[in-house]
mmCIF file of C-alpha atoms in Angstrom:
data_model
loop_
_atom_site.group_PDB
_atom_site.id
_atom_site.type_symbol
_atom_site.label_atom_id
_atom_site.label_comp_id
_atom_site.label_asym_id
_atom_site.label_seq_id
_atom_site.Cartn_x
_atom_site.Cartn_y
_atom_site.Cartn_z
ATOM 1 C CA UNK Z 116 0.000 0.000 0.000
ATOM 2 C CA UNK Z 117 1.403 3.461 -1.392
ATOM 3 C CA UNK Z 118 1.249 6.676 0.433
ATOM 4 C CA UNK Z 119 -0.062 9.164 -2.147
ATOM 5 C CA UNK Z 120 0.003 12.837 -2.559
ATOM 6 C CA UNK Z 121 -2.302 14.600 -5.410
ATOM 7 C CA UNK Z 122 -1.514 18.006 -5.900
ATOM 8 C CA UNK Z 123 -4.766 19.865 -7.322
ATOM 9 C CA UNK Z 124 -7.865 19.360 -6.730
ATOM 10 C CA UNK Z 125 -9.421 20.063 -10.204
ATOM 11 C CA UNK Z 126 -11.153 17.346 -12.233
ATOM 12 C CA UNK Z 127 -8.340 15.356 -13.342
ATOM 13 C CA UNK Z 128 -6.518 15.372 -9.561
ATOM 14 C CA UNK Z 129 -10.122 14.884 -8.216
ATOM 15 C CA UNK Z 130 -10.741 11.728 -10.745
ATOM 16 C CA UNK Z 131 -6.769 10.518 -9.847
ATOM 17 C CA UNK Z 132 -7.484 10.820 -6.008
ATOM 18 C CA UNK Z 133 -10.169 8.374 -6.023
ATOM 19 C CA UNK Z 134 -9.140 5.426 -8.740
ATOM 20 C CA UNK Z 135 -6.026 5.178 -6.075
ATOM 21 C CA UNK Z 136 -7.855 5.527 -2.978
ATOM 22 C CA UNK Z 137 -10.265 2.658 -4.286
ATOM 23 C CA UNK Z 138 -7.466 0.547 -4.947
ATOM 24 C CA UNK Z 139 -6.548 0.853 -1.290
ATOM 25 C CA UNK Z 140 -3.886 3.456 -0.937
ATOM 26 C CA UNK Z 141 -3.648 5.753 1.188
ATOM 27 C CA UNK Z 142 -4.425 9.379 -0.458
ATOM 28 C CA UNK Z 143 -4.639 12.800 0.010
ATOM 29 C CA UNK Z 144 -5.699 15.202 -2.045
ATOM 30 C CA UNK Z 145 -3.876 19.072 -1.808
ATOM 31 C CA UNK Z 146 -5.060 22.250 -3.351
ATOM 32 C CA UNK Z 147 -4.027 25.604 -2.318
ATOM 33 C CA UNK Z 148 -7.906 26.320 -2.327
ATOM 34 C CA UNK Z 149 -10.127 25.230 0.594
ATOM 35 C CA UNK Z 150 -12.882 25.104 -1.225
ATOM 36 C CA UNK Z 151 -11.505 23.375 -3.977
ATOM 37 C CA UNK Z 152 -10.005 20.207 -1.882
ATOM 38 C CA UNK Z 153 -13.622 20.296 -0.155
ATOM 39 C CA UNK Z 154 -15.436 19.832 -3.171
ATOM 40 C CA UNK Z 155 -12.989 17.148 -4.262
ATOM 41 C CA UNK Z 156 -13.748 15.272 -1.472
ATOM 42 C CA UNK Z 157 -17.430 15.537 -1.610
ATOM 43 C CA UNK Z 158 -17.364 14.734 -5.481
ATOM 44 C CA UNK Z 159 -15.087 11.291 -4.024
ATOM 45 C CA UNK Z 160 -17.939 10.610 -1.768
ATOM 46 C CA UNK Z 161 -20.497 11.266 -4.388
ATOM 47 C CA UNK Z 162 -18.868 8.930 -6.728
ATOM 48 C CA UNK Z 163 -18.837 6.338 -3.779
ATOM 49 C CA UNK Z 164 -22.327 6.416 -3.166
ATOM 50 C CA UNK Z 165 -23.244 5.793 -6.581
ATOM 51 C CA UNK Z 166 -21.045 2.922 -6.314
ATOM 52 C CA UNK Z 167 -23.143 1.542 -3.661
ATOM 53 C CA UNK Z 168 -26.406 2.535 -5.011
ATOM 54 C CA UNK Z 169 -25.219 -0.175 -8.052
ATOM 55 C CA UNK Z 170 -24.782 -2.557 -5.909
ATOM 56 C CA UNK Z 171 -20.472 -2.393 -6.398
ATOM 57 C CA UNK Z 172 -19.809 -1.217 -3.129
ATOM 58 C CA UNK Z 173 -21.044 -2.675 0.461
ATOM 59 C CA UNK Z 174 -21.581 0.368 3.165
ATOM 60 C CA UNK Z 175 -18.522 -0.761 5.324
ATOM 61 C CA UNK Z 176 -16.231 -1.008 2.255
ATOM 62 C CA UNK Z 177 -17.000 2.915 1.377
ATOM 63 C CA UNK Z 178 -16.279 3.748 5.316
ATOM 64 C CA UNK Z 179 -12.994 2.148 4.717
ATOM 65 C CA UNK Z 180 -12.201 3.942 1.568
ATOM 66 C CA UNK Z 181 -13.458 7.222 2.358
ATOM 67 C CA UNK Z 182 -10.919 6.870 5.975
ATOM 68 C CA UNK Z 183 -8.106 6.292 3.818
ATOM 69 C CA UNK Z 184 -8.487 9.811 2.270
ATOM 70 C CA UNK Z 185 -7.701 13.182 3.029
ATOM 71 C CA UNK Z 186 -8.041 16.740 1.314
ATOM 72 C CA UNK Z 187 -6.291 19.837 2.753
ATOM 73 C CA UNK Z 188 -5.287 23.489 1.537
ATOM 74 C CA UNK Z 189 -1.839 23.412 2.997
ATOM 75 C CA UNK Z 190 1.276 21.226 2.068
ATOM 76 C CA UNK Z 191 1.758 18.285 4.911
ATOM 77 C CA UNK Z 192 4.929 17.682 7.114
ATOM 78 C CA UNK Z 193 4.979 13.751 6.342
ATOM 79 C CA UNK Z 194 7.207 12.224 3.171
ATOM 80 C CA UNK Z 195 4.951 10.215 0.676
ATOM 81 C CA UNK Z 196 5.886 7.465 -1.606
ATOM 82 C CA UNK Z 197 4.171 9.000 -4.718
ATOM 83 C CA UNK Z 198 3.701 12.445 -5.316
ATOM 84 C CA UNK Z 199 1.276 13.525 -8.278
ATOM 85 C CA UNK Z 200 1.008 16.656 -9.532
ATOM 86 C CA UNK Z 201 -2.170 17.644 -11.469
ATOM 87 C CA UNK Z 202 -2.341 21.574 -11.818
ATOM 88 C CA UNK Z 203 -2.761 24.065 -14.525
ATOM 89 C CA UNK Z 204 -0.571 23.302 -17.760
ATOM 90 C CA UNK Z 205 1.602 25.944 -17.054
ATOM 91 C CA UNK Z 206 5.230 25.303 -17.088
ATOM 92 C CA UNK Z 207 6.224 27.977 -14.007
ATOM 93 C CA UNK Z 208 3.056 26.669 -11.893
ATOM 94 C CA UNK Z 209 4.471 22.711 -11.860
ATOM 95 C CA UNK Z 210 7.886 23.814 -11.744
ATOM 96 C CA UNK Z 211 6.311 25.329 -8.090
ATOM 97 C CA UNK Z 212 4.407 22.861 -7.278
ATOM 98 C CA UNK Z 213 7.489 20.127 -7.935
ATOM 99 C CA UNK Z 214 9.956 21.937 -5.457
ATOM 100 C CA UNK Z 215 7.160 22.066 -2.880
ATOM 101 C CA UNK Z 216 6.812 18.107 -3.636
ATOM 102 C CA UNK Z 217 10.751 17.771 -3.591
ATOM 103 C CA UNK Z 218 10.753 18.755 -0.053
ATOM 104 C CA UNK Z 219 8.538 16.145 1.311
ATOM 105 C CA UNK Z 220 10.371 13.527 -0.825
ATOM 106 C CA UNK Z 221 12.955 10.521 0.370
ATOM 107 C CA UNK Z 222 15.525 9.235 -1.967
ATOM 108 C CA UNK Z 223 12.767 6.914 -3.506
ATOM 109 C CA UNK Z 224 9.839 8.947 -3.866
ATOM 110 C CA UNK Z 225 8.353 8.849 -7.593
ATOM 111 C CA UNK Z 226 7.937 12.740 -8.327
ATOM 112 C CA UNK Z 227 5.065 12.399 -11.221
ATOM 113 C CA UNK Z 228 3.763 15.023 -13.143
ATOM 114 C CA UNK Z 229 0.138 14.490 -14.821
ATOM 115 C CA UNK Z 230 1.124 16.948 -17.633
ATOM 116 C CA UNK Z 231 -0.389 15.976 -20.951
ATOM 117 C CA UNK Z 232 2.736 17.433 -23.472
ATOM 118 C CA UNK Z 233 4.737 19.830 -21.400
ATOM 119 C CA UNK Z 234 8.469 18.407 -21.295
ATOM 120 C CA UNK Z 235 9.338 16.139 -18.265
ATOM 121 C CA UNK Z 236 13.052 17.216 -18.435
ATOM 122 C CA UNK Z 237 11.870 20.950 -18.030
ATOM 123 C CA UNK Z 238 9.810 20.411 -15.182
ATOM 124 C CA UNK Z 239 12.601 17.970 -13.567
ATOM 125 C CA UNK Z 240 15.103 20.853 -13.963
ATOM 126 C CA UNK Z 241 13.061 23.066 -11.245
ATOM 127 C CA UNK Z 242 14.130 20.634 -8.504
ATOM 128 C CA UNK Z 243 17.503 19.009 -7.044
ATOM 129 C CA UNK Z 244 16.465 15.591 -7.472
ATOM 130 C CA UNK Z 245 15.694 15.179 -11.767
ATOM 131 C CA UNK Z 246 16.622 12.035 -11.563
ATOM 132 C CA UNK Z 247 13.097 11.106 -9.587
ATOM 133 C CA UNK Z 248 10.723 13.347 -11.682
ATOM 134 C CA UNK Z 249 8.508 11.121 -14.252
ATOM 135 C CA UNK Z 250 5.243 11.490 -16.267
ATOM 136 C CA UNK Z 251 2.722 9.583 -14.900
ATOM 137 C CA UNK Z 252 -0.019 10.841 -17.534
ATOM 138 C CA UNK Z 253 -3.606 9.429 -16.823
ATOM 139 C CA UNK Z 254 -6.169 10.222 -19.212
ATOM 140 C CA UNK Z 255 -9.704 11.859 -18.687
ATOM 141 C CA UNK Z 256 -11.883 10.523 -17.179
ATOM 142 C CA UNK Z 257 -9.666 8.902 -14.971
ATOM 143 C CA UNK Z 258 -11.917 6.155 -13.608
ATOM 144 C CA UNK Z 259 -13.042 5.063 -16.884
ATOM 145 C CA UNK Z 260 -9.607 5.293 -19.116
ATOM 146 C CA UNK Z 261 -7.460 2.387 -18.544
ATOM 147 C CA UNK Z 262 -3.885 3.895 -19.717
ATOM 148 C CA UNK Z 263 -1.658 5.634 -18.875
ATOM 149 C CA UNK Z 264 1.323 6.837 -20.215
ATOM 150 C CA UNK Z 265 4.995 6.644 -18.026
ATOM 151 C CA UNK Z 266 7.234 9.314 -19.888
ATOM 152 C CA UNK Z 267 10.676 9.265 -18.959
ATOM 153 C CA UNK Z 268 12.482 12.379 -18.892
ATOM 154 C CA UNK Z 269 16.283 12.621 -19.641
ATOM 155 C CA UNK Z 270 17.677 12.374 -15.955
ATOM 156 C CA UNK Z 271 14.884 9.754 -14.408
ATOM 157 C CA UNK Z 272 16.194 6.461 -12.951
ATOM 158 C CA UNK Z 273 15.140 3.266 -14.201
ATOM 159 C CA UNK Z 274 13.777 1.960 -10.449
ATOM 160 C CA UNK Z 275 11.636 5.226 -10.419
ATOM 161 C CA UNK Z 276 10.082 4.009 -13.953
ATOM 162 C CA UNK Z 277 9.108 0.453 -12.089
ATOM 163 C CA UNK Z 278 7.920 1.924 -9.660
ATOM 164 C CA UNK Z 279 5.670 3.838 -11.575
ATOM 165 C CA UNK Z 280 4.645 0.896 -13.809
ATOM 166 C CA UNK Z 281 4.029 -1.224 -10.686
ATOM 167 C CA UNK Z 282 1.883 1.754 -8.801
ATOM 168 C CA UNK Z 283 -0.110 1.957 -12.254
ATOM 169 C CA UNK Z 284 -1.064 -1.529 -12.124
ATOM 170 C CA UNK Z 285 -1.912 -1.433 -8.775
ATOM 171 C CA UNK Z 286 -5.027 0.776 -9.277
ATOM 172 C CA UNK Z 287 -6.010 -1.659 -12.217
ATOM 173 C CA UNK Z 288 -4.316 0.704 -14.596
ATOM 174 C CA UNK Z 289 -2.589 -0.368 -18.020
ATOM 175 C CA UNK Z 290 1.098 1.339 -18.288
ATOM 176 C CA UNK Z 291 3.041 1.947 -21.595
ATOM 177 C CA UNK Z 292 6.506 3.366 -21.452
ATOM 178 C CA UNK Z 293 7.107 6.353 -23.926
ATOM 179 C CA UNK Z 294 10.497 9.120 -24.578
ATOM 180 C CA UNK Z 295 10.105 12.427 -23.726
ATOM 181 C CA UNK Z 296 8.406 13.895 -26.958
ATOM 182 C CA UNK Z 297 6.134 16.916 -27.144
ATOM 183 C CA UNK Z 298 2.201 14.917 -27.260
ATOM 184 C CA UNK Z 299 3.581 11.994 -26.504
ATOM 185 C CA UNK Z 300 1.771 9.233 -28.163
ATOM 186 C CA UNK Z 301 -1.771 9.752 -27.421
ATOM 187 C CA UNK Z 302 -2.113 13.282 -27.684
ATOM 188 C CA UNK Z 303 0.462 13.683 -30.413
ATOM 189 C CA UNK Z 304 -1.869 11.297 -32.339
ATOM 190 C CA UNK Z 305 -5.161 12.427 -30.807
ATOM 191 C CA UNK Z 306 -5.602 16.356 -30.956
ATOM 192 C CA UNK Z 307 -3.910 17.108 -34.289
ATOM 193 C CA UNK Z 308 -7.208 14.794 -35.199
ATOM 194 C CA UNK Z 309 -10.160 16.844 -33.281
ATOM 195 C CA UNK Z 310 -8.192 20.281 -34.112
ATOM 196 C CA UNK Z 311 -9.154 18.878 -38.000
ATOM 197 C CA UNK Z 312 -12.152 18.284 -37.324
ATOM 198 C CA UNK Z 313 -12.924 21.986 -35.970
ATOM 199 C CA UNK Z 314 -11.198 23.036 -39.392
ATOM 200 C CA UNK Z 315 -13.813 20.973 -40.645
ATOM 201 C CA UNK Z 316 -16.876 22.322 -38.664
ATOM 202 C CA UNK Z 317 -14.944 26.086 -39.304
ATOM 203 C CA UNK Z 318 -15.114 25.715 -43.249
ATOM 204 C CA UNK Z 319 -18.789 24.397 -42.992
ATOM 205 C CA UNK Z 320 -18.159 21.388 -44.691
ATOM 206 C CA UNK Z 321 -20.703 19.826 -42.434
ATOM 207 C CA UNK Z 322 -22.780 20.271 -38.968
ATOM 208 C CA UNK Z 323 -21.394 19.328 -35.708
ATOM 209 C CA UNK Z 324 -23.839 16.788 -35.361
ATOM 210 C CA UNK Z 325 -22.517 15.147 -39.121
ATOM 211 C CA UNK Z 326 -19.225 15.136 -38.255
ATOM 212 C CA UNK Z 327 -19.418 13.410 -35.117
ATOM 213 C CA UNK Z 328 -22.068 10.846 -36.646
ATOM 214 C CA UNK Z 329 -19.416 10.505 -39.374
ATOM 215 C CA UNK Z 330 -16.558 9.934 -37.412
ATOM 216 C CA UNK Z 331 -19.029 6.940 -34.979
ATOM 217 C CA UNK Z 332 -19.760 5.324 -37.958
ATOM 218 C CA UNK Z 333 -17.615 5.628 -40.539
ATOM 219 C CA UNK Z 334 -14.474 4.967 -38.239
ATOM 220 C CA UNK Z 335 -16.630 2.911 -35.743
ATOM 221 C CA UNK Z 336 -15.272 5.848 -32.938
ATOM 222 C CA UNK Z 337 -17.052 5.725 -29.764
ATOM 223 C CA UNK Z 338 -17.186 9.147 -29.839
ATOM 224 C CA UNK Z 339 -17.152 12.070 -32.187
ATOM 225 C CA UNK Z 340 -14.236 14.235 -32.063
ATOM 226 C CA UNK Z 341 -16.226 17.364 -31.417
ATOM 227 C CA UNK Z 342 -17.758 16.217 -28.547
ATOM 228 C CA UNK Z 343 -14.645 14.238 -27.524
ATOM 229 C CA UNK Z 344 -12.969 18.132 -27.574
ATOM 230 C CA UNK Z 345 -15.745 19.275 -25.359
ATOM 231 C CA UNK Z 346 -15.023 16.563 -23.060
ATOM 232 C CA UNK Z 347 -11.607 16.651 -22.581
ATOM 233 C CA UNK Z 348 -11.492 20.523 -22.691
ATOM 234 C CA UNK Z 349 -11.120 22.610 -25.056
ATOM 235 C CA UNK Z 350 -8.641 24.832 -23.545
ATOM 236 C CA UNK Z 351 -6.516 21.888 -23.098
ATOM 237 C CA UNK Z 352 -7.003 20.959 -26.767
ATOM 238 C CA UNK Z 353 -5.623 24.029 -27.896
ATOM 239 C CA UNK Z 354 -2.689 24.312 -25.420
ATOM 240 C CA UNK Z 355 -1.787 20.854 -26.458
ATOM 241 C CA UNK Z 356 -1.619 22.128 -30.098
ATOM 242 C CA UNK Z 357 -0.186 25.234 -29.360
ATOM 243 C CA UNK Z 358 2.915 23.588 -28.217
ATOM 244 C CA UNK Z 359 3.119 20.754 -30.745
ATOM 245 C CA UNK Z 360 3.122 23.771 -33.324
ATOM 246 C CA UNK Z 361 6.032 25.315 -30.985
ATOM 247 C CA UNK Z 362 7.885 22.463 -30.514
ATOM 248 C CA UNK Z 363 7.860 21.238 -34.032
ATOM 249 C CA UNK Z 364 7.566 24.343 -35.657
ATOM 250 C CA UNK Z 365 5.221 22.667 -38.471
ATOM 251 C CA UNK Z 366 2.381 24.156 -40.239
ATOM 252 C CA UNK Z 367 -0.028 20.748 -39.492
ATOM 253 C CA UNK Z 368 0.020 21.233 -36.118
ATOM 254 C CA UNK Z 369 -1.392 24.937 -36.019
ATOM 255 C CA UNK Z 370 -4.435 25.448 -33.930
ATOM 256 C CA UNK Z 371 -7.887 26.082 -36.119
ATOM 257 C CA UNK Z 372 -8.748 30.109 -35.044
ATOM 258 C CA UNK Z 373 -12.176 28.530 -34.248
ATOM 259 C CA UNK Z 374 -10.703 27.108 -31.380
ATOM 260 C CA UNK Z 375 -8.620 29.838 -30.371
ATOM 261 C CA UNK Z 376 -11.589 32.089 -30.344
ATOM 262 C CA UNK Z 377 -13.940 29.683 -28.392
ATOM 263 C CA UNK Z 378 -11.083 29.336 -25.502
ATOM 264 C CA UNK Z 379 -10.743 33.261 -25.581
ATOM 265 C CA UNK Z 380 -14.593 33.425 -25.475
ATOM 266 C CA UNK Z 381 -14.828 30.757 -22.569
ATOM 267 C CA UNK Z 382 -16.686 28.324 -24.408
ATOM 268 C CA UNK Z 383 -14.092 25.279 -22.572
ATOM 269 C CA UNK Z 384 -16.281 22.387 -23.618
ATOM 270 C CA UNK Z 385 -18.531 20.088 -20.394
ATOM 271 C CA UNK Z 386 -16.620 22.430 -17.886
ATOM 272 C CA UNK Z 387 -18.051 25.531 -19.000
ATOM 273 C CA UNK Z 388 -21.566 24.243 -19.920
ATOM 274 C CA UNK Z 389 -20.750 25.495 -23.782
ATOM 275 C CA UNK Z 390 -18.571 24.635 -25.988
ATOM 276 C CA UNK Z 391 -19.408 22.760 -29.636
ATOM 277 C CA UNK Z 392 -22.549 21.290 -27.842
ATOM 278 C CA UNK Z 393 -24.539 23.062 -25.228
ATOM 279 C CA UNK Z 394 -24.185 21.348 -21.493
ATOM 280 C CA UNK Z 395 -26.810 23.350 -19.814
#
């Protein structure tokens, strides 16, 4: 059993927090926002009780989980054995966060970084230790996606990349090792698709709707890549573009201006209630 730190209490931290604490480790849950880490918790507890309204979950099995998790607004004293980080994509906010992490680290503490394409290596060089700093990228929505990606960054050790893969299978979790590459494999693969099909949608070649039926049926998707862009955010859709375009300096990974001006207009997809479909 792992002692587990999540830093940020947004959705993704929120969604990390309770796939581990159901798999019996011990968790908490930090945000720099009272509010914030209370809500995370009561969203964990939610999420519990559904469990046990479906008949997955016994009463004295939630009691047990729910113990084994904690959510404050200040950084604890203790050491942990995994630290997550899962704040803003902003390259100067994780650097932060990772030297507040370094200081409740031992020499074996996996320092993991959620980050969907900003460099491991970068964030790594904010902190004494590099050598312990990974990418341990889950994917949203964490309880329902089974990978996640383990990105090694130039300085990490080898044991702190078992480690990781072990801790990932623990909470029933499928790891796959990739390099340090801007996207990595998903993403790189992934967004250049859905920031097509807003090109797409932007030309009025066809309706939201169409597109998204297309994409089901023709390509037997589970989900159109519209509505796939509202889920996942479509502020983090662009800022995932925006630095495949920087990194690789390439035309084909541009971001549509559709998207740009939907992210500068607050229209962010399921989290704002608006985005290519209406979430009212």
């Amino acid at each position: 059993m792992a002692k587990v730190l999540v830093a940020g209490a947004g959705t993704m931290g929120t969604g990390i927090a309770r796939v581990v604490a159901q798999h019996r480790h011990d968790v908490t849950i930090m945000d720099s926002s009272a509010e914030q880490a209370s809500k995370s918790m009561a969203a964990i507890r939610e999420q519990f009780d559904k469990l046990v309204d479906q008949g997955k979950l016994g009463e004295m099995e939630k009691a047990q989980l729910v113990s084994g998790i904690r959510a404050v607004s200040h950084w604890p004293e203790e050491p942990f054995d995994i630290m997550i980080e899962a704040v803003a994509e902003n390259m100067e906010v994780k650097q932060q966060v990772f030297r507040q992490m370094e200081a409740l680290s031992t020499v074996q503490t996996v320092l993991a970084s959620n980050t969907s394409s900003l460099g491991i290596s970068q964030i790594a060089s904010s902190v004494q230790c590099p050598d312990q700093v990974i990418g341990i990228h889950f994917f949203n929505p964490p309880g329902v996606m089974n990978l996640v990606e383990i990105v090694k960054g130039i300085h990490t050790r080898s044991d702190i990349v078992e480690t990781s893969k072990q801790f990932v299978l623990s909470i029933g979790k499928k790891p796959v090792e990739v390099k340090e590459a801007p996207g990595f494999v998903v993403n790189r693969m992934l967004v250049p698709m859905l920031n097509e099909a807003i090109f797409v949608y932007m030309e009025g070649v066809a309706s939201a709707e169409d597109i998204d039926e297309a994409m089901r049926l023709g390509a037997n998707h589970p989900m159109g890549p519209l509505a796939l862009a509202d889920l996942i955010g479509l502020d983090v859709v662009l800022h995932v573009m925006e630095t495949l375009y920087r990194e690789f300096a390439d035309s084909k990974y541009r971001p549509a201006p559709l998207l740009k001006r939907m992210v500068r207009g607050g229209m962010l997809g399921r989290k704002s209630k608006m985005g290519f479909y209406s979430y009212q």
